[in-house]
Amino acid sequence: MRKNNSVGKVLLLSVLVFTIFFWFNIFMNMGTKGLEMFTNFFDLPAMLLLLLLVVPMLVVSGSGRDFLNAFSIGKKEYPIRSLKRSLEAVQLVQKLILYSSIISCIIAFVTILTWLEDTATLGPCLAVALLIVFYAAILELFLIPVK
């Protein structure tokens, strides 16, 4: 159990270091344009849509408490049954994140192609539509050590 916990911490730390290095590199190479690029990665409606699709399904399934318990497994002892329920809850959230991001991305693509009048706006609109997949990938990275 200790070995898995330390592997999770190392993985989480490596993701954090990579993220810091990535953004530092962008800021150093691009100057003020790096800050503009940084703000392009935030789309509040996409984040909210992902959360609004995942959280209610987690609560309705009855796995909300088990999912929250998965974050404190290394701190205290739990029975095997509770560990299995927590693992199932984390796997459920991973599936929900994946499917929710795919559905949201398809909805965004259909909306973009329906309202496509000016082809100059196609690039930025597609970039925003793909942000939800990016958010899903980041959430998956943070759930790997918990699993």
PDB file of C-alpha atoms in Angstrom:
ATOM      1  CA  MET A   1       0.000   0.000   0.000  1.00  0.00           C
ATOM      2  CA  ARG A   2       2.822   2.400   0.787  1.00  0.00           C
ATOM      3  CA  LYS A   3       4.468   1.708  -2.558  1.00  0.00           C
ATOM      4  CA  ASN A   4       1.311   2.619  -4.521  1.00  0.00           C
ATOM      5  CA  ASN A   5       0.901   5.772  -2.465  1.00  0.00           C
ATOM      6  CA  SER A   6       4.478   6.886  -3.167  1.00  0.00           C
ATOM      7  CA  VAL A   7       4.073   6.106  -6.886  1.00  0.00           C
ATOM      8  CA  GLY A   8       0.970   8.284  -6.945  1.00  0.00           C
ATOM      9  CA  LYS A   9       2.791  11.139  -5.251  1.00  0.00           C
ATOM     10  CA  VAL A  10       5.704  10.872  -7.673  1.00  0.00           C
ATOM     11  CA  LEU A  11       3.318  10.845 -10.642  1.00  0.00           C
ATOM     12  CA  LEU A  12       1.406  13.850  -9.339  1.00  0.00           C
ATOM     13  CA  LEU A  13       4.636  15.726  -8.645  1.00  0.00           C
ATOM     14  CA  SER A  14       5.984  14.954 -12.111  1.00  0.00           C
ATOM     15  CA  VAL A  15       2.770  16.228 -13.744  1.00  0.00           C
ATOM     16  CA  LEU A  16       3.006  19.409 -11.664  1.00  0.00           C
ATOM     17  CA  VAL A  17       6.673  19.965 -12.541  1.00  0.00           C
ATOM     18  CA  PHE A  18       5.987  19.351 -16.232  1.00  0.00           C
ATOM     19  CA  THR A  19       3.102  21.838 -16.182  1.00  0.00           C
ATOM     20  CA  ILE A  20       5.197  24.514 -14.487  1.00  0.00           C
ATOM     21  CA  PHE A  21       8.082  23.911 -16.888  1.00  0.00           C
ATOM     22  CA  PHE A  22       5.719  24.040 -19.888  1.00  0.00           C
ATOM     23  CA  TRP A  23       4.170  27.389 -18.933  1.00  0.00           C
ATOM     24  CA  PHE A  24       7.533  28.862 -17.893  1.00  0.00           C
ATOM     25  CA  ASN A  25       8.937  27.924 -21.298  1.00  0.00           C
ATOM     26  CA  ILE A  26       5.990  29.565 -23.060  1.00  0.00           C
ATOM     27  CA  PHE A  27       6.351  32.774 -21.043  1.00  0.00           C
ATOM     28  CA  MET A  28      10.106  32.972 -21.595  1.00  0.00           C
ATOM     29  CA  ASN A  29       9.926  32.342 -25.339  1.00  0.00           C
ATOM     30  CA  MET A  30       6.824  34.311 -26.201  1.00  0.00           C
ATOM     31  CA  GLY A  31       6.860  37.224 -23.750  1.00  0.00           C
ATOM     32  CA  THR A  32       3.475  38.940 -23.473  1.00  0.00           C
ATOM     33  CA  LYS A  33       2.004  36.674 -26.138  1.00  0.00           C
ATOM     34  CA  GLY A  34       2.598  33.821 -23.714  1.00  0.00           C
ATOM     35  CA  LEU A  35       0.127  35.409 -21.311  1.00  0.00           C
ATOM     36  CA  GLU A  36      -2.430  35.696 -24.103  1.00  0.00           C
ATOM     37  CA  MET A  37      -1.860  32.044 -24.939  1.00  0.00           C
ATOM     38  CA  PHE A  38      -2.294  31.136 -21.278  1.00  0.00           C
ATOM     39  CA  THR A  39      -5.703  32.825 -21.168  1.00  0.00           C
ATOM     40  CA  ASN A  40      -6.783  30.937 -24.299  1.00  0.00           C
ATOM     41  CA  PHE A  41      -6.693  27.702 -22.293  1.00  0.00           C
ATOM     42  CA  PHE A  42      -9.503  28.798 -19.956  1.00  0.00           C
ATOM     43  CA  ASP A  43     -13.108  28.463 -20.974  1.00  0.00           C
ATOM     44  CA  LEU A  44     -15.433  28.614 -18.001  1.00  0.00           C
ATOM     45  CA  PRO A  45     -18.534  27.298 -19.832  1.00  0.00           C
ATOM     46  CA  ALA A  46     -16.602  24.211 -20.969  1.00  0.00           C
ATOM     47  CA  MET A  47     -15.375  23.554 -17.426  1.00  0.00           C
ATOM     48  CA  LEU A  48     -18.866  23.979 -16.012  1.00  0.00           C
ATOM     49  CA  LEU A  49     -20.387  21.730 -18.676  1.00  0.00           C
ATOM     50  CA  LEU A  50     -17.946  18.962 -17.828  1.00  0.00           C
ATOM     51  CA  LEU A  51     -18.660  19.287 -14.114  1.00  0.00           C
ATOM     52  CA  LEU A  52     -22.423  19.520 -14.646  1.00  0.00           C
ATOM     53  CA  LEU A  53     -22.376  16.271 -16.581  1.00  0.00           C
ATOM     54  CA  VAL A  54     -20.110  14.339 -14.196  1.00  0.00           C
ATOM     55  CA  VAL A  55     -21.122  15.417 -10.681  1.00  0.00           C
ATOM     56  CA  PRO A  56     -24.891  14.718 -10.895  1.00  0.00           C
ATOM     57  CA  MET A  57     -24.272  11.277 -12.404  1.00  0.00           C
ATOM     58  CA  LEU A  58     -21.822  10.499  -9.616  1.00  0.00           C
ATOM     59  CA  VAL A  59     -24.330  11.573  -6.971  1.00  0.00           C
ATOM     60  CA  VAL A  60     -27.220   9.675  -8.584  1.00  0.00           C
ATOM     61  CA  SER A  61     -25.127   6.505  -8.758  1.00  0.00           C
ATOM     62  CA  GLY A  62     -24.561   6.709  -5.002  1.00  0.00           C
ATOM     63  CA  SER A  63     -20.782   6.702  -5.365  1.00  0.00           C
ATOM     64  CA  GLY A  64     -20.110  10.274  -4.267  1.00  0.00           C
ATOM     65  CA  ARG A  65     -18.983   9.399  -0.749  1.00  0.00           C
ATOM     66  CA  ASP A  66     -16.855   6.494  -1.990  1.00  0.00           C
ATOM     67  CA  PHE A  67     -15.188   8.814  -4.513  1.00  0.00           C
ATOM     68  CA  LEU A  68     -14.324  11.314  -1.770  1.00  0.00           C
ATOM     69  CA  ASN A  69     -13.029   8.494   0.449  1.00  0.00           C
ATOM     70  CA  ALA A  70     -10.600   7.515  -2.329  1.00  0.00           C
ATOM     71  CA  PHE A  71      -8.599  10.679  -1.642  1.00  0.00           C
ATOM     72  CA  SER A  72      -7.947   9.724   1.991  1.00  0.00           C
ATOM     73  CA  ILE A  73      -7.076   6.055   1.540  1.00  0.00           C
ATOM     74  CA  GLY A  74      -3.360   6.459   2.222  1.00  0.00           C
ATOM     75  CA  LYS A  75      -3.990   8.382   5.449  1.00  0.00           C
ATOM     76  CA  LYS A  76      -5.951   5.779   7.406  1.00  0.00           C
ATOM     77  CA  GLU A  77      -6.930   2.133   7.181  1.00  0.00           C
ATOM     78  CA  TYR A  78     -10.102   1.045   5.398  1.00  0.00           C
ATOM     79  CA  PRO A  79     -11.732  -2.379   5.030  1.00  0.00           C
ATOM     80  CA  ILE A  80     -11.286  -4.202   1.723  1.00  0.00           C
ATOM     81  CA  ARG A  81     -14.925  -3.667   0.791  1.00  0.00           C
ATOM     82  CA  SER A  82     -14.578   0.101   1.201  1.00  0.00           C
ATOM     83  CA  LEU A  83     -11.399   0.087  -0.896  1.00  0.00           C
ATOM     84  CA  LYS A  84     -13.178  -1.792  -3.680  1.00  0.00           C
ATOM     85  CA  ARG A  85     -16.091   0.661  -3.614  1.00  0.00           C
ATOM     86  CA  SER A  86     -13.664   3.591  -3.765  1.00  0.00           C
ATOM     87  CA  LEU A  87     -11.846   2.025  -6.714  1.00  0.00           C
ATOM     88  CA  GLU A  88     -15.146   1.478  -8.513  1.00  0.00           C
ATOM     89  CA  ALA A  89     -16.142   5.092  -7.818  1.00  0.00           C
ATOM     90  CA  VAL A  90     -12.879   6.433  -9.258  1.00  0.00           C
ATOM     91  CA  GLN A  91     -13.255   4.213 -12.322  1.00  0.00           C
ATOM     92  CA  LEU A  92     -16.828   5.473 -12.721  1.00  0.00           C
ATOM     93  CA  VAL A  93     -15.668   9.090 -12.585  1.00  0.00           C
ATOM     94  CA  GLN A  94     -12.970   8.369 -15.154  1.00  0.00           C
ATOM     95  CA  LYS A  95     -15.546   6.880 -17.518  1.00  0.00           C
ATOM     96  CA  LEU A  96     -17.973   9.729 -16.889  1.00  0.00           C
ATOM     97  CA  ILE A  97     -15.274  12.307 -17.643  1.00  0.00           C
ATOM     98  CA  LEU A  98     -14.323  10.552 -20.867  1.00  0.00           C
ATOM     99  CA  TYR A  99     -17.869  10.142 -22.158  1.00  0.00           C
ATOM    100  CA  SER A 100     -18.958  13.617 -21.046  1.00  0.00           C
ATOM    101  CA  SER A 101     -16.043  15.239 -22.862  1.00  0.00           C
ATOM    102  CA  ILE A 102     -16.757  13.294 -26.041  1.00  0.00           C
ATOM    103  CA  ILE A 103     -20.456  14.189 -25.954  1.00  0.00           C
ATOM    104  CA  SER A 104     -19.694  17.850 -25.216  1.00  0.00           C
ATOM    105  CA  CYS A 105     -17.128  18.015 -27.997  1.00  0.00           C
ATOM    106  CA  ILE A 106     -19.569  16.528 -30.510  1.00  0.00           C
ATOM    107  CA  ILE A 107     -22.259  18.998 -29.440  1.00  0.00           C
ATOM    108  CA  ALA A 108     -19.787  21.867 -29.870  1.00  0.00           C
ATOM    109  CA  PHE A 109     -18.736  20.627 -33.337  1.00  0.00           C
ATOM    110  CA  VAL A 110     -22.342  20.339 -34.483  1.00  0.00           C
ATOM    111  CA  THR A 111     -23.099  23.824 -33.167  1.00  0.00           C
ATOM    112  CA  ILE A 112     -20.026  25.296 -34.860  1.00  0.00           C
ATOM    113  CA  LEU A 113     -20.798  23.665 -38.191  1.00  0.00           C
ATOM    114  CA  THR A 114     -24.439  24.710 -37.993  1.00  0.00           C
ATOM    115  CA  TRP A 115     -23.565  28.383 -37.507  1.00  0.00           C
ATOM    116  CA  LEU A 116     -20.628  28.382 -39.924  1.00  0.00           C
ATOM    117  CA  GLU A 117     -20.999  31.515 -42.033  1.00  0.00           C
ATOM    118  CA  ASP A 118     -17.545  33.018 -41.733  1.00  0.00           C
ATOM    119  CA  THR A 119     -14.689  30.567 -42.284  1.00  0.00           C
ATOM    120  CA  ALA A 120     -12.253  32.913 -40.539  1.00  0.00           C
ATOM    121  CA  THR A 121     -13.845  32.073 -37.193  1.00  0.00           C
ATOM    122  CA  LEU A 122     -13.609  28.329 -37.734  1.00  0.00           C
ATOM    123  CA  GLY A 123     -10.145  27.949 -36.157  1.00  0.00           C
ATOM    124  CA  PRO A 124     -10.858  29.737 -32.868  1.00  0.00           C
ATOM    125  CA  CYS A 125     -14.244  28.036 -32.527  1.00  0.00           C
ATOM    126  CA  LEU A 126     -12.732  24.576 -33.019  1.00  0.00           C
ATOM    127  CA  ALA A 127     -10.003  25.397 -30.508  1.00  0.00           C
ATOM    128  CA  VAL A 128     -12.615  26.255 -27.888  1.00  0.00           C
ATOM    129  CA  ALA A 129     -14.559  23.096 -28.742  1.00  0.00           C
ATOM    130  CA  LEU A 130     -11.464  20.965 -28.142  1.00  0.00           C
ATOM    131  CA  LEU A 131     -10.748  22.575 -24.763  1.00  0.00           C
ATOM    132  CA  ILE A 132     -13.208  20.261 -23.042  1.00  0.00           C
ATOM    133  CA  VAL A 133     -11.185  17.254 -24.212  1.00  0.00           C
ATOM    134  CA  PHE A 134      -8.081  18.980 -22.828  1.00  0.00           C
ATOM    135  CA  TYR A 135      -9.822  19.469 -19.466  1.00  0.00           C
ATOM    136  CA  ALA A 136     -10.875  15.822 -19.435  1.00  0.00           C
ATOM    137  CA  ALA A 137      -7.278  14.734 -20.056  1.00  0.00           C
ATOM    138  CA  ILE A 138      -6.038  16.893 -17.175  1.00  0.00           C
ATOM    139  CA  LEU A 139      -8.677  15.492 -14.818  1.00  0.00           C
ATOM    140  CA  GLU A 140      -7.741  11.963 -15.867  1.00  0.00           C
ATOM    141  CA  LEU A 141      -4.087  12.705 -15.093  1.00  0.00           C
ATOM    142  CA  PHE A 142      -4.997  13.790 -11.582  1.00  0.00           C
ATOM    143  CA  LEU A 143      -7.180  10.714 -11.024  1.00  0.00           C
ATOM    144  CA  ILE A 144      -4.455   8.228 -12.000  1.00  0.00           C
ATOM    145  CA  PRO A 145      -2.618   8.508  -8.628  1.00  0.00           C
ATOM    146  CA  VAL A 146      -5.906   8.185  -6.740  1.00  0.00           C
ATOM    147  CA  LYS A 147      -6.693   4.962  -8.562  1.00  0.00           C
TER     148      LYS A 147
END
